Coordinates of C-alpha atoms in Angstrom, one line a residue:
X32 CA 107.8 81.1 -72.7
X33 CA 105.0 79.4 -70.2
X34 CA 105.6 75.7 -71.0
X35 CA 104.3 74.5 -67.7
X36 CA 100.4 73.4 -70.0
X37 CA 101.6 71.9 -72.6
X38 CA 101.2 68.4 -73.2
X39 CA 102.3 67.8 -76.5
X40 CA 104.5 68.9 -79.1
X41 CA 103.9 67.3 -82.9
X42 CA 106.4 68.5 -85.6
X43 CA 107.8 68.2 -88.6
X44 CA 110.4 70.1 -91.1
X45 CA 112.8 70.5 -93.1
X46 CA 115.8 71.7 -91.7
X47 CA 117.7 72.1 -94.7
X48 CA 115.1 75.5 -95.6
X49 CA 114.4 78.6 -93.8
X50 CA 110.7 78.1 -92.9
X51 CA 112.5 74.7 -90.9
X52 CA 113.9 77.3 -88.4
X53 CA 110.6 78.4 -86.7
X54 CA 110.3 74.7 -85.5
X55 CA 114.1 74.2 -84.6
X56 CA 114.8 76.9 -82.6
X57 CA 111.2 76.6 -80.8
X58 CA 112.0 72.8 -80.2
X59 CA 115.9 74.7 -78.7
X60 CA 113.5 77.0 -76.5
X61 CA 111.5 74.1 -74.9
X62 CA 113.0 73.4 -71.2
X63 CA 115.6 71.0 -70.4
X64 CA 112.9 68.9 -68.5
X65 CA 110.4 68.8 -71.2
X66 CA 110.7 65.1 -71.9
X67 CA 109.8 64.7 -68.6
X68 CA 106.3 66.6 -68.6
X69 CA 105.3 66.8 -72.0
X70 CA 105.2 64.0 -74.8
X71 CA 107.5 65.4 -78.0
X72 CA 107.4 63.7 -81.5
X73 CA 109.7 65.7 -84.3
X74 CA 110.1 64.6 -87.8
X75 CA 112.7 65.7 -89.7
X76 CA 111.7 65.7 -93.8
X77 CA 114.8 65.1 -96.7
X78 CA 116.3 67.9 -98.5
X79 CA 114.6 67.1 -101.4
X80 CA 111.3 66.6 -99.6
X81 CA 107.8 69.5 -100.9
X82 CA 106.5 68.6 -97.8
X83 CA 105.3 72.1 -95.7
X84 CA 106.7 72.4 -92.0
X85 CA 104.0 72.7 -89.1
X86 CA 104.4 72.8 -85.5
X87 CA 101.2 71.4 -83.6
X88 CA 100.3 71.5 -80.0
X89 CA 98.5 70.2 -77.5
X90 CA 97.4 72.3 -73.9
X91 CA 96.4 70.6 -70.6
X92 CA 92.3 71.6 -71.1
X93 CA 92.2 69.7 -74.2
X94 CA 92.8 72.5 -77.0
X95 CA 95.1 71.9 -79.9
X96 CA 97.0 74.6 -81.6
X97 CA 98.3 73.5 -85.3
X98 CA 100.9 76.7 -86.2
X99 CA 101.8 77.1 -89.7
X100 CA 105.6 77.5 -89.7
X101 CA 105.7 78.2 -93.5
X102 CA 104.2 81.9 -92.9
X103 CA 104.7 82.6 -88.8
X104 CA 108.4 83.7 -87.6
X105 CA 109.5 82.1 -83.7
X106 CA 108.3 85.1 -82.3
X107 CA 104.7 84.6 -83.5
X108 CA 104.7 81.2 -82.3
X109 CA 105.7 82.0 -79.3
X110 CA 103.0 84.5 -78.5
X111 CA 100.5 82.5 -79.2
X112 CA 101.7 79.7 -77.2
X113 CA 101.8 82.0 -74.5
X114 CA 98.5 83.7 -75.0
X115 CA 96.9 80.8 -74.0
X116 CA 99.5 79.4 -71.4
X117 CA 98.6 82.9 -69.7
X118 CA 94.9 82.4 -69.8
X119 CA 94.9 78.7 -68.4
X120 CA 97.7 80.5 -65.7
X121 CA 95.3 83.2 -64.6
X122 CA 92.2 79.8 -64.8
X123 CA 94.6 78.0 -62.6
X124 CA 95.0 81.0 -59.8
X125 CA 91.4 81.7 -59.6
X126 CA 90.4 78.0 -58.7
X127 CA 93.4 78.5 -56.4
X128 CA 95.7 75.4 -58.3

């Protein structure tokens, strides 16, 4: 996963129900250094807690991805995290960054 434009990572879940994996184990997939380079807020809901799961995002040109963890598997996440990444990569060779 191409983590390199992401500024920020917004989540929240329940990790107590199955649609609160998609956000844990993308938070587990997010480098070591990610502290370091992006800015990373995570709440974690109650057990008991109706509240839906969602994983938002933020990309170095300003676009904001909110992911719907409820319906979309850690795969789908991380394709379209890395759709994106892979366009502002391919921006970022042309202008020769």
């Amino acid at each position: 996963m191409i983590t390199r434009f992401i500024t920020e990572v917004s989540t929240v879940f329940n990790p107590f129900v199955k649609p609160g994996r998609t956000c844990r184990v993308f938070l587990a997939h997010l480098p070591a250094n990610a502290r370091q380079t992006m800015k990373i807020n995570t709440k974690v809901l109650a057990r008991d807690c109706p509240d839906a799961s969602f994983l938002k995002l933020k990309f170095k040109d300003g676009k904001e991805m909110e992911l719907d963890t409820e319906k979309l598997s850690v795969k789908d996440v991380m394709e379209e995290v890395d759709r994106h990444s892979r366009v502002l990569k391919r921006q970022a060779d042309l202008s020769g960054n």
